[in-house]
Amino acid sequence: TSFDINDPEQLKQEEQDLIVAIAQNPKDVASYQRIAQVYVRMDQVSDAIEALEAALKLEPDNLRMTKRVEALRQRQAVKQL
């Protein structure tokens, strides 16, 4: 079966799977990036930012992630207006 990013049930399952993956391997930057994408799809921007910040602690020189966090913070700020 293919993963449907628009299916809330599949998103929730993917979130749970990634939480387990991160618990088993807390230094896997890719899992943090994937769960951040899931959180964005679920409109949980603050959780996405948190996940990316955790990944940035492991890869502080990752410019793409830094820019992604900045973009998400701006998106969050606009939503709060």
PDB file of C-alpha atoms in Angstrom, residues 13-81:
ATOM      1  CA  GLN A  13       0.281   6.126  11.997  1.00  0.00           C
ATOM      2  CA  GLU A  14       3.373   7.605  10.336  1.00  0.00           C
ATOM      3  CA  GLU A  15       3.788   9.948  13.316  1.00  0.00           C
ATOM      4  CA  GLN A  16       3.627   6.996  15.730  1.00  0.00           C
ATOM      5  CA  ASP A  17       6.092   4.972  13.629  1.00  0.00           C
ATOM      6  CA  LEU A  18       8.535   7.882  13.540  1.00  0.00           C
ATOM      7  CA  ILE A  19       8.233   8.489  17.300  1.00  0.00           C
ATOM      8  CA  VAL A  20       9.264   4.851  17.806  1.00  0.00           C
ATOM      9  CA  ALA A  21      12.097   5.180  15.258  1.00  0.00           C
ATOM     10  CA  ILE A  22      13.418   8.305  17.005  1.00  0.00           C
ATOM     11  CA  ALA A  23      13.218   6.599  20.404  1.00  0.00           C
ATOM     12  CA  GLN A  24      15.213   3.668  19.029  1.00  0.00           C
ATOM     13  CA  ASN A  25      17.744   5.854  17.201  1.00  0.00           C
ATOM     14  CA  PRO A  26      17.710   9.407  18.619  1.00  0.00           C
ATOM     15  CA  LYS A  27      20.585  10.485  16.366  1.00  0.00           C
ATOM     16  CA  ASP A  28      18.764   9.759  13.086  1.00  0.00           C
ATOM     17  CA  VAL A  29      18.369  13.205  11.547  1.00  0.00           C
ATOM     18  CA  ALA A  30      16.212  11.852   8.692  1.00  0.00           C
ATOM     19  CA  SER A  31      13.546  10.645  11.151  1.00  0.00           C
ATOM     20  CA  TYR A  32      13.310  14.119  12.693  1.00  0.00           C
ATOM     21  CA  GLN A  33      12.988  15.635   9.234  1.00  0.00           C
ATOM     22  CA  ARG A  34      10.276  13.161   8.243  1.00  0.00           C
ATOM     23  CA  ILE A  35       8.276  13.683  11.439  1.00  0.00           C
ATOM     24  CA  ALA A  36       8.549  17.446  10.902  1.00  0.00           C
ATOM     25  CA  GLN A  37       6.954  16.971   7.468  1.00  0.00           C
ATOM     26  CA  VAL A  38       4.184  14.890   9.041  1.00  0.00           C
ATOM     27  CA  TYR A  39       3.558  17.608  11.644  1.00  0.00           C
ATOM     28  CA  VAL A  40       3.365  20.273   8.931  1.00  0.00           C
ATOM     29  CA  ARG A  41       0.775  18.147   7.092  1.00  0.00           C
ATOM     30  CA  MET A  42      -1.147  17.832  10.374  1.00  0.00           C
ATOM     31  CA  ASP A  43      -0.899  21.625  10.808  1.00  0.00           C
ATOM     32  CA  GLN A  44       1.134  21.198  14.003  1.00  0.00           C
ATOM     33  CA  VAL A  45       3.761  23.783  13.117  1.00  0.00           C
ATOM     34  CA  SER A  46       5.226  24.156  16.623  1.00  0.00           C
ATOM     35  CA  ASP A  47       5.819  20.378  16.774  1.00  0.00           C
ATOM     36  CA  ALA A  48       7.482  20.528  13.336  1.00  0.00           C
ATOM     37  CA  ILE A  49       9.777  23.310  14.550  1.00  0.00           C
ATOM     38  CA  GLU A  50      10.660  21.288  17.656  1.00  0.00           C
ATOM     39  CA  ALA A  51      11.528  18.232  15.560  1.00  0.00           C
ATOM     40  CA  LEU A  52      13.743  20.255  13.234  1.00  0.00           C
ATOM     41  CA  GLU A  53      15.445  21.979  16.169  1.00  0.00           C
ATOM     42  CA  ALA A  54      16.275  18.544  17.584  1.00  0.00           C
ATOM     43  CA  ALA A  55      17.741  17.566  14.205  1.00  0.00           C
ATOM     44  CA  LEU A  56      19.737  20.801  14.096  1.00  0.00           C
ATOM     45  CA  LYS A  57      21.358  19.899  17.412  1.00  0.00           C
ATOM     46  CA  LEU A  58      22.735  16.854  15.587  1.00  0.00           C
ATOM     47  CA  GLU A  59      23.588  18.741  12.374  1.00  0.00           C
ATOM     48  CA  PRO A  60      24.075  22.387  13.369  1.00  0.00           C
ATOM     49  CA  ASP A  61      25.581  23.330   9.994  1.00  0.00           C
ATOM     50  CA  ASN A  62      22.603  22.080   7.979  1.00  0.00           C
ATOM     51  CA  LEU A  63      21.549  25.253   6.181  1.00  0.00           C
ATOM     52  CA  ARG A  64      18.444  23.716   4.570  1.00  0.00           C
ATOM     53  CA  MET A  65      17.043  22.740   7.967  1.00  0.00           C
ATOM     54  CA  THR A  66      17.920  26.134   9.419  1.00  0.00           C
ATOM     55  CA  LYS A  67      16.014  27.833   6.596  1.00  0.00           C
ATOM     56  CA  ARG A  68      13.086  25.444   7.027  1.00  0.00           C
ATOM     57  CA  VAL A  69      12.851  26.305  10.752  1.00  0.00           C
ATOM     58  CA  GLU A  70      12.929  30.025   9.925  1.00  0.00           C
ATOM     59  CA  ALA A  71      10.183  29.578   7.317  1.00  0.00           C
ATOM     60  CA  LEU A  72       8.028  27.616   9.770  1.00  0.00           C
ATOM     61  CA  ARG A  73       8.534  30.257  12.468  1.00  0.00           C
ATOM     62  CA  GLN A  74       7.384  32.941  10.039  1.00  0.00           C
ATOM     63  CA  ARG A  75       4.361  30.824   9.102  1.00  0.00           C
ATOM     64  CA  GLN A  76       3.546  30.387  12.789  1.00  0.00           C
ATOM     65  CA  ALA A  77       3.896  34.120  13.438  1.00  0.00           C
ATOM     66  CA  VAL A  78       1.532  34.957  10.577  1.00  0.00           C
ATOM     67  CA  LYS A  79      -1.051  32.474  11.909  1.00  0.00           C
ATOM     68  CA  GLN A  80      -0.937  34.143  15.315  1.00  0.00           C
ATOM     69  CA  LEU A  81      -1.774  37.581  13.929  1.00  0.00           C
TER      70      LEU A  81
END
